[in-house]
PDB file of C-alpha atoms and ligand atoms in Angstrom:
ATOM      1  CA  MET A   1      40.643  17.842  35.945  1.00  0.00           C
ATOM      2  CA  PRO A   2      39.910  16.447  39.425  1.00  0.00           C
ATOM      3  CA  TYR A   3      38.615  12.873  39.306  1.00  0.00           C
ATOM      4  CA  GLU A   4      37.040  11.041  42.250  1.00  0.00           C
ATOM      5  CA  ASN A   5      36.775   7.490  40.957  1.00  0.00           C
ATOM      6  CA  ILE A   6      39.808   7.126  38.726  1.00  0.00           C
ATOM      7  CA  ILE A   7      43.450   8.217  38.772  1.00  0.00           C
ATOM      8  CA  VAL A   8      44.732   9.682  35.531  1.00  0.00           C
ATOM      9  CA  GLU A   9      48.460   9.980  34.802  1.00  0.00           C
ATOM     10  CA  THR A  10      50.773  10.139  31.852  1.00  0.00           C
ATOM     11  CA  ARG A  11      53.932   8.055  31.562  1.00  0.00           C
ATOM     12  CA  GLY A  12      55.800   9.532  28.638  1.00  0.00           C
ATOM     13  CA  GLN A  13      53.691   8.889  25.548  1.00  0.00           C
ATOM     14  CA  VAL A  14      51.296   6.601  27.427  1.00  0.00           C
ATOM     15  CA  GLY A  15      48.090   7.608  29.194  1.00  0.00           C
ATOM     16  CA  LEU A  16      47.423   5.588  32.343  1.00  0.00           C
ATOM     17  CA  ILE A  17      43.931   5.334  33.833  1.00  0.00           C
ATOM     18  CA  THR A  18      43.559   3.485  37.149  1.00  0.00           C
ATOM     19  CA  LEU A  19      40.055   2.598  38.344  1.00  0.00           C
ATOM     20  CA  ASN A  20      39.994   3.717  41.955  1.00  0.00           C
ATOM     21  CA  ARG A  21      37.000   2.771  44.098  1.00  0.00           C
ATOM     22  CA  PRO A  22      38.859   0.328  46.345  1.00  0.00           C
ATOM     23  CA  LYS A  23      36.072  -0.010  48.930  1.00  0.00           C
ATOM     24  CA  ALA A  24      33.681  -1.267  46.238  1.00  0.00           C
ATOM     25  CA  LEU A  25      36.253  -3.355  44.309  1.00  0.00           C
ATOM     26  CA  ASN A  26      36.097  -0.720  41.559  1.00  0.00           C
ATOM     27  CA  ALA A  27      32.373  -1.278  40.934  1.00  0.00           C
ATOM     28  CA  LEU A  28      31.524   0.756  37.868  1.00  0.00           C
ATOM     29  CA  CYS A  29      29.109   3.423  39.084  1.00  0.00           C
ATOM     30  CA  ALA A  30      27.766   6.072  36.708  1.00  0.00           C
ATOM     31  CA  ALA A  31      30.160   8.716  38.030  1.00  0.00           C
ATOM     32  CA  LEU A  32      33.152   6.451  37.362  1.00  0.00           C
ATOM     33  CA  ILE A  33      32.010   5.690  33.823  1.00  0.00           C
ATOM     34  CA  LYS A  34      31.526   9.410  33.169  1.00  0.00           C
ATOM     35  CA  GLU A  35      35.039  10.168  34.413  1.00  0.00           C
ATOM     36  CA  LEU A  36      36.479   7.332  32.341  1.00  0.00           C
ATOM     37  CA  GLY A  37      34.888   8.889  29.247  1.00  0.00           C
ATOM     38  CA  GLN A  38      36.299  12.310  30.118  1.00  0.00           C
ATOM     39  CA  ALA A  39      39.795  10.873  30.622  1.00  0.00           C
ATOM     40  CA  LEU A  40      39.616   9.052  27.281  1.00  0.00           C
ATOM     41  CA  ASP A  41      38.414  12.244  25.555  1.00  0.00           C
ATOM     42  CA  ALA A  42      41.421  14.083  26.982  1.00  0.00           C
ATOM     43  CA  PHE A  43      43.928  11.388  25.945  1.00  0.00           C
ATOM     44  CA  GLU A  44      42.358  11.137  22.499  1.00  0.00           C
ATOM     45  CA  ALA A  45      42.804  14.883  22.029  1.00  0.00           C
ATOM     46  CA  ASP A  46      46.372  14.929  23.381  1.00  0.00           C
ATOM     47  CA  GLY A  47      48.852  14.688  20.516  1.00  0.00           C
ATOM     48  CA  GLU A  48      51.589  13.527  22.918  1.00  0.00           C
ATOM     49  CA  ILE A  49      49.704  10.358  23.806  1.00  0.00           C
ATOM     50  CA  GLY A  50      50.021   7.309  21.572  1.00  0.00           C
ATOM     51  CA  ALA A  51      48.363   4.585  23.658  1.00  0.00           C
ATOM     52  CA  VAL A  52      46.363   4.148  26.840  1.00  0.00           C
ATOM     53  CA  VAL A  53      46.577   1.575  29.651  1.00  0.00           C
ATOM     54  CA  LEU A  54      43.438   0.934  31.706  1.00  0.00           C
ATOM     55  CA  THR A  55      43.977  -0.884  34.983  1.00  0.00           C
ATOM     56  CA  GLY A  56      42.532  -1.442  38.452  1.00  0.00           C
ATOM     57  CA  SER A  57      43.985  -2.697  41.710  1.00  0.00           C
ATOM     58  CA  GLU A  58      45.743  -5.964  42.450  1.00  0.00           C
ATOM     59  CA  LYS A  59      42.507  -7.298  43.998  1.00  0.00           C
ATOM     60  CA  ALA A  60      40.074  -6.091  41.353  1.00  0.00           C
ATOM     61  CA  PHE A  61      40.118  -4.649  37.874  1.00  0.00           C
ATOM     62  CA  ALA A  62      36.392  -4.116  38.440  1.00  0.00           C
ATOM     63  CA  ALA A  63      33.821  -6.353  40.150  1.00  0.00           C
ATOM     64  CA  GLY A  64      31.061  -5.250  37.798  1.00  0.00           C
ATOM     65  CA  ALA A  65      28.540  -2.512  37.352  1.00  0.00           C
ATOM     66  CA  ASP A  66      27.529  -1.008  40.688  1.00  0.00           C
ATOM     67  CA  ILE A  67      24.819  -3.381  41.883  1.00  0.00           C
ATOM     68  CA  LYS A  68      23.632  -1.036  44.636  1.00  0.00           C
ATOM     69  CA  GLU A  69      23.150   1.749  42.082  1.00  0.00           C
ATOM     70  CA  MET A  70      21.297  -0.550  39.678  1.00  0.00           C
ATOM     71  CA  GLN A  71      19.093  -2.492  42.038  1.00  0.00           C
ATOM     72  CA  SER A  72      16.091  -0.142  42.143  1.00  0.00           C
ATOM     73  CA  LYS A  73      16.142   0.973  38.504  1.00  0.00           C
ATOM     74  CA  THR A  74      12.898   0.520  36.601  1.00  0.00           C
ATOM     75  CA  TYR A  75      12.615  -0.515  32.985  1.00  0.00           C
ATOM     76  CA  MET A  76      11.811   3.091  32.091  1.00  0.00           C
ATOM     77  CA  ASP A  77      14.848   4.400  34.003  1.00  0.00           C
ATOM     78  CA  ALA A  78      17.068   2.024  32.050  1.00  0.00           C
ATOM     79  CA  TYR A  79      15.359   2.661  28.705  1.00  0.00           C
ATOM     80  CA  LEU A  80      15.190   6.449  28.931  1.00  0.00           C
ATOM     81  CA  ALA A  81      18.799   6.785  30.119  1.00  0.00           C
ATOM     82  CA  ASP A  82      19.871   4.321  27.391  1.00  0.00           C
ATOM     83  CA  PHE A  83      21.673   2.353  30.115  1.00  0.00           C
ATOM     84  CA  ILE A  84      24.475   1.389  29.238  1.00  0.00           C
ATOM     85  CA  THR A  85      25.083   2.880  25.814  1.00  0.00           C
ATOM     86  CA  ASN A  86      25.672   6.283  27.335  1.00  0.00           C
ATOM     87  CA  GLY A  87      29.221   6.452  28.571  1.00  0.00           C
ATOM     88  CA  TRP A  88      30.361   2.840  28.533  1.00  0.00           C
ATOM     89  CA  GLU A  89      30.744   2.557  24.786  1.00  0.00           C
ATOM     90  CA  ARG A  90      33.152   5.508  24.721  1.00  0.00           C
ATOM     91  CA  ILE A  91      35.885   2.898  25.216  1.00  0.00           C
ATOM     92  CA  THR A  92      34.960   1.277  21.906  1.00  0.00           C
ATOM     93  CA  THR A  93      35.015   4.546  19.956  1.00  0.00           C
ATOM     94  CA  CYS A  94      38.518   5.553  21.074  1.00  0.00           C
ATOM     95  CA  ARG A  95      40.788   5.557  18.024  1.00  0.00           C
ATOM     96  CA  LYS A  96      43.979   5.222  20.038  1.00  0.00           C
ATOM     97  CA  PRO A  97      44.833   1.743  21.338  1.00  0.00           C
ATOM     98  CA  ILE A  98      43.698   0.868  24.857  1.00  0.00           C
ATOM     99  CA  ILE A  99      45.326  -2.022  26.713  1.00  0.00           C
ATOM    100  CA  ALA A 100      43.441  -3.508  29.660  1.00  0.00           C
ATOM    101  CA  ALA A 101      45.886  -4.562  32.398  1.00  0.00           C
ATOM    102  CA  VAL A 102      43.728  -6.874  34.489  1.00  0.00           C
ATOM    103  CA  ALA A 103      44.597  -8.163  37.950  1.00  0.00           C
ATOM    104  CA  GLY A 104      42.104  -9.760  40.310  1.00  0.00           C
ATOM    105  CA  TYR A 105      38.396  -9.737  39.560  1.00  0.00           C
ATOM    106  CA  ALA A 106      37.100  -8.683  36.158  1.00  0.00           C
ATOM    107  CA  LEU A 107      33.447  -9.567  36.610  1.00  0.00           C
ATOM    108  CA  GLY A 108      30.259  -8.564  34.855  1.00  0.00           C
ATOM    109  CA  GLY A 109      30.696  -5.023  33.560  1.00  0.00           C
ATOM    110  CA  GLY A 110      34.374  -5.258  34.574  1.00  0.00           C
ATOM    111  CA  CYS A 111      34.913  -8.217  32.246  1.00  0.00           C
ATOM    112  CA  GLU A 112      32.922  -6.358  29.585  1.00  0.00           C
ATOM    113  CA  VAL A 113      35.018  -3.186  29.928  1.00  0.00           C
ATOM    114  CA  SER A 114      38.222  -5.239  29.629  1.00  0.00           C
ATOM    115  CA  MET A 115      36.848  -6.818  26.449  1.00  0.00           C
ATOM    116  CA  MET A 116      35.988  -3.374  25.021  1.00  0.00           C
ATOM    117  CA  CYS A 117      39.704  -2.577  25.173  1.00  0.00           C
ATOM    118  CA  ASP A 118      41.936  -3.613  22.263  1.00  0.00           C
ATOM    119  CA  PHE A 119      43.589  -6.438  24.145  1.00  0.00           C
ATOM    120  CA  ILE A 120      43.931  -7.743  27.659  1.00  0.00           C
ATOM    121  CA  LEU A 121      47.154  -8.434  29.536  1.00  0.00           C
ATOM    122  CA  ALA A 122      46.245 -10.530  32.576  1.00  0.00           C
ATOM    123  CA  ALA A 123      48.007 -10.896  35.903  1.00  0.00           C
ATOM    124  CA  ASP A 124      48.340 -14.483  37.067  1.00  0.00           C
ATOM    125  CA  ASN A 125      45.674 -13.794  39.740  1.00  0.00           C
ATOM    126  CA  ALA A 126      43.094 -12.470  37.250  1.00  0.00           C
ATOM    127  CA  LYS A 127      39.591 -13.921  37.287  1.00  0.00           C
ATOM    128  CA  PHE A 128      37.108 -13.260  34.508  1.00  0.00           C
ATOM    129  CA  GLY A 129      33.403 -13.895  34.750  1.00  0.00           C
ATOM    130  CA  GLN A 130      29.897 -12.870  33.797  1.00  0.00           C
ATOM    131  CA  PRO A 131      28.055 -13.538  37.076  1.00  0.00           C
ATOM    132  CA  GLU A 132      24.971 -11.468  36.213  1.00  0.00           C
ATOM    133  CA  ILE A 133      22.811 -14.612  36.111  1.00  0.00           C
ATOM    134  CA  THR A 134      23.428 -15.065  39.850  1.00  0.00           C
ATOM    135  CA  ILE A 135      21.809 -11.685  40.569  1.00  0.00           C
ATOM    136  CA  GLY A 136      18.855 -12.134  38.245  1.00  0.00           C
ATOM    137  CA  THR A 137      20.030 -10.315  35.145  1.00  0.00           C
ATOM    138  CA  ILE A 138      22.220 -10.860  32.095  1.00  0.00           C
ATOM    139  CA  PRO A 139      25.330  -9.111  30.742  1.00  0.00           C
ATOM    140  CA  GLY A 140      24.361  -5.717  29.335  1.00  0.00           C
ATOM    141  CA  ALA A 141      27.609  -4.225  28.105  1.00  0.00           C
ATOM    142  CA  GLY A 142      28.375  -6.717  25.369  1.00  0.00           C
ATOM    143  CA  GLY A 143      29.353  -9.731  27.493  1.00  0.00           C
ATOM    144  CA  THR A 144      27.209 -12.290  25.659  1.00  0.00           C
ATOM    145  CA  GLN A 145      28.592 -11.013  22.347  1.00  0.00           C
ATOM    146  CA  ARG A 146      32.263 -10.168  22.932  1.00  0.00           C
ATOM    147  CA  LEU A 147      32.929 -13.133  25.239  1.00  0.00           C
ATOM    148  CA  THR A 148      31.364 -15.506  22.718  1.00  0.00           C
ATOM    149  CA  ARG A 149      33.493 -14.100  19.906  1.00  0.00           C
ATOM    150  CA  ALA A 150      36.613 -14.291  22.105  1.00  0.00           C
ATOM    151  CA  VAL A 151      36.281 -17.773  23.632  1.00  0.00           C
ATOM    152  CA  GLY A 152      33.600 -19.516  21.558  1.00  0.00           C
ATOM    153  CA  LYS A 153      30.081 -20.623  22.371  1.00  0.00           C
ATOM    154  CA  ALA A 154      30.778 -23.466  24.803  1.00  0.00           C
ATOM    155  CA  LYS A 155      32.769 -21.496  27.349  1.00  0.00           C
ATOM    156  CA  ALA A 156      30.776 -18.280  26.915  1.00  0.00           C
ATOM    157  CA  MET A 157      27.475 -20.090  27.354  1.00  0.00           C
ATOM    158  CA  GLU A 158      28.692 -21.972  30.425  1.00  0.00           C
ATOM    159  CA  MET A 159      30.008 -18.774  32.001  1.00  0.00           C
ATOM    160  CA  CYS A 160      26.883 -16.723  31.263  1.00  0.00           C
ATOM    161  CA  LEU A 161      24.509 -19.473  32.432  1.00  0.00           C
ATOM    162  CA  THR A 162      26.364 -20.471  35.600  1.00  0.00           C
ATOM    163  CA  GLY A 163      28.444 -17.417  36.529  1.00  0.00           C
ATOM    164  CA  ARG A 164      31.581 -19.597  36.684  1.00  0.00           C
ATOM    165  CA  MET A 165      34.810 -17.590  36.679  1.00  0.00           C
ATOM    166  CA  MET A 166      37.772 -18.302  34.428  1.00  0.00           C
ATOM    167  CA  ASP A 167      41.258 -18.001  35.883  1.00  0.00           C
ATOM    168  CA  ALA A 168      44.107 -16.355  33.989  1.00  0.00           C
ATOM    169  CA  ALA A 169      45.556 -19.609  32.637  1.00  0.00           C
ATOM    170  CA  GLU A 170      42.183 -20.696  31.246  1.00  0.00           C
ATOM    171  CA  ALA A 171      41.578 -17.210  29.841  1.00  0.00           C
ATOM    172  CA  GLU A 172      44.893 -17.377  28.005  1.00  0.00           C
ATOM    173  CA  ARG A 173      44.195 -20.877  26.654  1.00  0.00           C
ATOM    174  CA  ALA A 174      40.776 -19.721  25.481  1.00  0.00           C
ATOM    175  CA  GLY A 175      42.155 -16.640  23.725  1.00  0.00           C
ATOM    176  CA  LEU A 176      40.488 -14.054  25.954  1.00  0.00           C
ATOM    177  CA  VAL A 177      43.819 -12.515  26.992  1.00  0.00           C
ATOM    178  CA  SER A 178      46.951 -12.027  24.969  1.00  0.00           C
ATOM    179  CA  ARG A 179      49.363 -12.972  27.763  1.00  0.00           C
ATOM    180  CA  VAL A 180      49.591 -13.802  31.471  1.00  0.00           C
ATOM    181  CA  ILE A 181      52.138 -11.923  33.554  1.00  0.00           C
ATOM    182  CA  PRO A 182      53.153 -12.267  37.239  1.00  0.00           C
ATOM    183  CA  ALA A 183      50.903  -9.843  39.148  1.00  0.00           C
ATOM    184  CA  ALA A 184      53.837  -7.822  40.479  1.00  0.00           C
ATOM    185  CA  ASP A 185      55.041  -7.103  36.925  1.00  0.00           C
ATOM    186  CA  LEU A 186      51.687  -6.468  35.251  1.00  0.00           C
ATOM    187  CA  LEU A 187      51.652  -2.681  35.179  1.00  0.00           C
ATOM    188  CA  ASP A 188      55.301  -2.332  34.129  1.00  0.00           C
ATOM    189  CA  GLU A 189      54.776  -4.803  31.312  1.00  0.00           C
ATOM    190  CA  ALA A 190      51.540  -3.111  30.178  1.00  0.00           C
ATOM    191  CA  LEU A 191      53.267   0.285  30.153  1.00  0.00           C
ATOM    192  CA  LYS A 192      56.177  -1.192  28.207  1.00  0.00           C
ATOM    193  CA  VAL A 193      53.846  -2.685  25.582  1.00  0.00           C
ATOM    194  CA  ALA A 194      51.885   0.583  25.359  1.00  0.00           C
ATOM    195  CA  ASP A 195      55.106   2.558  24.986  1.00  0.00           C
ATOM    196  CA  ARG A 196      56.195   0.309  22.130  1.00  0.00           C
ATOM    197  CA  ILE A 197      52.857   0.905  20.384  1.00  0.00           C
ATOM    198  CA  ALA A 198      53.182   4.648  21.022  1.00  0.00           C
ATOM    199  CA  SER A 199      56.611   4.608  19.363  1.00  0.00           C
ATOM    200  CA  MET A 200      55.113   3.423  16.052  1.00  0.00           C
ATOM    201  CA  SER A 201      53.502   5.745  13.529  1.00  0.00           C
ATOM    202  CA  ARG A 202      50.298   6.980  15.227  1.00  0.00           C
ATOM    203  CA  PRO A 203      48.125   7.065  12.091  1.00  0.00           C
ATOM    204  CA  VAL A 204      49.363   3.642  10.976  1.00  0.00           C
ATOM    205  CA  VAL A 205      48.613   2.210  14.431  1.00  0.00           C
ATOM    206  CA  MET A 206      45.090   3.630  14.094  1.00  0.00           C
ATOM    207  CA  LEU A 207      44.700   2.007  10.677  1.00  0.00           C
ATOM    208  CA  ALA A 208      45.866  -1.356  12.045  1.00  0.00           C
ATOM    209  CA  LYS A 209      43.418  -1.122  14.950  1.00  0.00           C
ATOM    210  CA  GLU A 210      40.569  -0.180  12.632  1.00  0.00           C
ATOM    211  CA  SER A 211      41.365  -3.076  10.330  1.00  0.00           C
ATOM    212  CA  VAL A 212      41.529  -5.737  13.077  1.00  0.00           C
ATOM    213  CA  ASN A 213      38.259  -4.418  14.511  1.00  0.00           C
ATOM    214  CA  ALA A 214      36.624  -4.745  11.096  1.00  0.00           C
ATOM    215  CA  ALA A 215      37.099  -8.518  11.398  1.00  0.00           C
ATOM    216  CA  PHE A 216      34.306  -8.541  13.980  1.00  0.00           C
ATOM    217  CA  GLU A 217      31.849  -6.609  11.841  1.00  0.00           C
ATOM    218  CA  THR A 218      32.157  -8.014   8.302  1.00  0.00           C
ATOM    219  CA  THR A 219      32.388 -11.113   6.144  1.00  0.00           C
ATOM    220  CA  LEU A 220      35.892 -12.363   5.318  1.00  0.00           C
ATOM    221  CA  THR A 221      35.666 -11.082   1.752  1.00  0.00           C
ATOM    222  CA  GLN A 222      34.550  -7.619   2.830  1.00  0.00           C
ATOM    223  CA  GLY A 223      37.111  -7.545   5.617  1.00  0.00           C
ATOM    224  CA  ILE A 224      39.932  -8.458   3.241  1.00  0.00           C
ATOM    225  CA  LYS A 225      38.810  -5.710   0.843  1.00  0.00           C
ATOM    226  CA  PHE A 226      38.674  -3.198   3.678  1.00  0.00           C
ATOM    227  CA  GLU A 227      42.144  -4.221   4.840  1.00  0.00           C
ATOM    228  CA  ARG A 228      43.499  -3.856   1.304  1.00  0.00           C
ATOM    229  CA  ARG A 229      42.170  -0.298   1.018  1.00  0.00           C
ATOM    230  CA  LEU A 230      43.741   0.643   4.343  1.00  0.00           C
ATOM    231  CA  PHE A 231      46.974  -1.123   3.393  1.00  0.00           C
ATOM    232  CA  HIS A 232      47.086   0.845   0.127  1.00  0.00           C
ATOM    233  CA  SER A 233      46.417   4.044   2.063  1.00  0.00           C
ATOM    234  CA  THR A 234      49.575   3.531   4.161  1.00  0.00           C
ATOM    235  CA  PHE A 235      51.556   4.260   0.981  1.00  0.00           C
ATOM    236  CA  ALA A 236      50.212   7.813   1.246  1.00  0.00           C
ATOM    237  CA  CYS A 237      51.799   8.172   4.706  1.00  0.00           C
ATOM    238  CA  GLU A 238      55.185   9.795   5.121  1.00  0.00           C
ATOM    239  CA  ASP A 239      55.804   7.271   7.885  1.00  0.00           C
ATOM    240  CA  GLN A 240      55.622   4.332   5.431  1.00  0.00           C
ATOM    241  CA  LYS A 241      58.353   5.988   3.354  1.00  0.00           C
ATOM    242  CA  GLU A 242      60.401   6.620   6.489  1.00  0.00           C
ATOM    243  CA  GLY A 243      59.864   3.123   7.908  1.00  0.00           C
ATOM    244  CA  MET A 244      60.927   1.342   4.755  1.00  0.00           C
ATOM    245  CA  ALA A 245      63.828   3.732   4.082  1.00  0.00           C
ATOM    246  CA  ALA A 246      65.075   3.165   7.634  1.00  0.00           C
ATOM    247  CA  PHE A 247      64.944  -0.601   7.106  1.00  0.00           C
ATOM    248  CA  ALA A 248      66.886  -0.344   3.855  1.00  0.00           C
ATOM    249  CA  GLU A 249      69.450   1.979   5.454  1.00  0.00           C
ATOM    250  CA  LYS A 250      69.791  -0.270   8.543  1.00  0.00           C
ATOM    251  CA  ARG A 251      68.774   2.471  11.007  1.00  0.00           C
ATOM    252  CA  SER A 252      65.839   3.130  13.341  1.00  0.00           C
ATOM    253  CA  PRO A 253      62.879   4.968  11.820  1.00  0.00           C
ATOM    254  CA  VAL A 254      61.950   8.450  12.970  1.00  0.00           C
ATOM    255  CA  PHE A 255      58.201   8.611  12.529  1.00  0.00           C
ATOM    256  CA  LYS A 256      56.534  11.980  12.117  1.00  0.00           C
ATOM    257  CA  ASN A 257      53.028  10.645  12.728  1.00  0.00           C
ATOM    258  CA  ARG A 258      51.956  11.748   9.282  1.00  0.00           C
TER     259      ARG A 258
HETATM  260  C1  HXC B 301      28.596  -2.779  44.146  1.00  0.00           C
HETATM  261  C2  HXC B 301      30.212  -4.136  45.035  1.00  0.00           C
HETATM  262  C3  HXC B 301      30.285  -4.867  43.829  1.00  0.00           C
HETATM  263  C4  HXC B 301      29.428  -4.476  42.752  1.00  0.00           C
HETATM  264  C5  HXC B 301      31.692  -5.710  45.230  1.00  0.00           C
HETATM  265  N1  HXC B 301      31.103  -4.687  45.861  1.00  0.00           N
HETATM  266  N2  HXC B 301      31.208  -5.853  43.992  1.00  0.00           N
HETATM  267  N3  HXC B 301      29.376  -3.103  45.184  1.00  0.00           N
HETATM  268  N4  HXC B 301      28.604  -3.437  42.965  1.00  0.00           N
HETATM  269  N5  HXC B 301      29.452  -5.096  41.557  1.00  0.00           N
HETATM  270  C6  HXC B 301      31.347  -4.217  47.231  1.00  0.00           C
HETATM  271  C7  HXC B 301      30.745  -5.152  48.256  1.00  0.00           C
HETATM  272  O1  HXC B 301      29.367  -4.869  48.442  1.00  0.00           O
HETATM  273  C8  HXC B 301      31.564  -4.809  49.486  1.00  0.00           C
HETATM  274  O2  HXC B 301      31.089  -3.598  50.025  1.00  0.00           O
HETATM  275  C9  HXC B 301      32.946  -4.538  48.893  1.00  0.00           C
HETATM  276  O3  HXC B 301      32.736  -4.241  47.512  1.00  0.00           O
HETATM  277  C10 HXC B 301      33.868  -5.737  48.991  1.00  0.00           C
HETATM  278  O4  HXC B 301      33.211  -6.848  48.418  1.00  0.00           O
HETATM  279  P1  HXC B 301      33.085  -8.250  49.162  1.00  0.00           P
HETATM  280  O5  HXC B 301      31.959  -8.985  48.528  1.00  0.00           O
HETATM  281  O6  HXC B 301      33.017  -8.074  50.636  1.00  0.00           O
HETATM  282  O7  HXC B 301      34.488  -8.912  48.774  1.00  0.00           O
HETATM  283  P2  HXC B 301      34.853 -10.451  48.615  1.00  0.00           P
HETATM  284  O8  HXC B 301      34.204 -11.264  49.696  1.00  0.00           O
HETATM  285  O9  HXC B 301      36.319 -10.499  48.453  1.00  0.00           O
HETATM  286  O10 HXC B 301      34.131 -10.919  47.237  1.00  0.00           O
HETATM  287  C11 HXC B 301      34.573 -10.380  46.017  1.00  0.00           C
HETATM  288  C12 HXC B 301      33.523 -10.685  44.927  1.00  0.00           C
HETATM  289  C13 HXC B 301      32.144 -10.172  45.367  1.00  0.00           C
HETATM  290  C14 HXC B 301      33.485 -12.183  44.638  1.00  0.00           C
HETATM  291  C15 HXC B 301      34.021  -9.961  43.651  1.00  0.00           C
HETATM  292  O11 HXC B 301      32.274  -8.825  45.819  1.00  0.00           O
HETATM  293  C16 HXC B 301      31.103 -10.205  44.298  1.00  0.00           C
HETATM  294  O12 HXC B 301      30.563 -11.268  43.973  1.00  0.00           O
HETATM  295  N6  HXC B 301      30.743  -9.045  43.736  1.00  0.00           N
HETATM  296  C17 HXC B 301      29.698  -8.893  42.766  1.00  0.00           C
HETATM  297  C18 HXC B 301      30.129  -9.449  41.424  1.00  0.00           C
HETATM  298  C19 HXC B 301      29.012  -9.309  40.382  1.00  0.00           C
HETATM  299  O13 HXC B 301      27.934  -9.922  40.536  1.00  0.00           O
HETATM  300  N7  HXC B 301      29.244  -8.547  39.345  1.00  0.00           N
HETATM  301  C20 HXC B 301      28.284  -8.332  38.267  1.00  0.00           C
HETATM  302  C21 HXC B 301      27.487  -7.117  38.564  1.00  0.00           C
HETATM  303  S1  HXC B 301      26.207  -6.888  37.368  1.00  0.00           S
HETATM  304  P3  HXC B 301      30.777  -3.438  51.601  1.00  0.00           P
HETATM  305  O14 HXC B 301      30.210  -2.057  51.692  1.00  0.00           O
HETATM  306  O15 HXC B 301      29.840  -4.530  51.963  1.00  0.00           O
HETATM  307  O16 HXC B 301      32.133  -3.583  52.232  1.00  0.00           O
HETATM  308  C22 HXC B 301      26.973  -6.211  36.038  1.00  0.00           C
HETATM  309  C23 HXC B 301      26.065  -5.929  34.872  1.00  0.00           C
HETATM  310  C24 HXC B 301      26.776  -5.199  33.819  1.00  0.00           C
HETATM  311  O17 HXC B 301      28.118  -5.953  36.028  1.00  0.00           O
HETATM  312  C25 HXC B 301      25.798  -4.813  32.761  1.00  0.00           C
HETATM  313  C26 HXC B 301      26.148  -3.531  32.105  1.00  0.00           C
HETATM  314  C27 HXC B 301      26.056  -2.358  32.992  1.00  0.00           C
END
C-alpha cells in the first residue's frame, strides 16, 4: 500500500513504522494518523510479524498534532468527528507489542502517541512534553492521564501547566521510558528488543501485554485475579509445554505460537 506520511517496512519478524513528515517535524495530521492505523491493521493481520517498532526522525518523533490543521476547528467539528478517538486510539487496541523508539521531540500528541505504545526506548536527545497549554488548549490524546500514571502527579501537573519539556535522563528517572540509548544506536537497539519479543510465543506475549495493561484499569485485587486466570491459561498453550521442556532438556525452545 502506498503511504505518504509514514514509511512501512518489515525487518524479519518485526514491523517497522517510521513517521515521515520531516518538513513539519512529523506533526500528526489526520492523513498520517489514518495511515498509521492502516499499517497497524496490516501488521496485526500478518502472522509473520511478532512485534512493531514505531519511530520518527533523529530530530523529532513527532512535534504534536498538526496545529495548522486544528487551528480553525469548531467545537462541532471536533465533537462530530470524535476528534481524536477516531484513528489515534488504534495504537492502544493493537494486540501485538508496539515499542516507541523516540529521538528528538515527542511533544503534545507525539508524547501521547509514544505513551500509547507498550514501552518507550529513548535516544539521549529525546525531549518529552505536553506544550498544549502554550497554544491555548490541553492534551487530548490521553496526556493528562497516561503521563500522570507514568511519572506521578507532581511532574505531570508541572509539565501540563507550564509546557516544560523533560529530557531523556529525567524521563528515565521518572519512569516514562524504559531505557536511554545513544541516538545513533536507537533504531538498532529497538529492532533488537522487538526481535527478541517476536521470538517468544506470540500468544503468550499477547497474554503478558494484556495482563500488564490490566494494571492500569483495575484494583490490585481484581488485577491479581485477572493475571492468575491468564497465567492458568498459559498451561493450555503448547508453547508452555515446549518452553518448560526445553528448559529441562537444556536446549532452546521452538515455539509454535499455539
Ligand atoms: C504543525 C508543526 C508542528 C505542529 C512543528 N511544525 N510542529 N506544524 N503542527 N505541531 C512545523 C513548523 O511550523 C515549521 O514549519 C516546521 O515544522 C519546523 O518547525 P520549527 O518550529 O521551525 O522548528 P524548531 O525551531 O526547531 O522548533 C521545534 C519545536 C517547535 C520546538 C518542536 O516546532 C514547536 O514548538 N512545535 C509545536 C509543538 C507543540 O505545541 N505541540 C503540541 C501541539 S497540540 P514551517 O512551514 O514554518 O517551516 C497537540 C494536541 C494533541 O499535540 C491533542 C490530541 C490530538
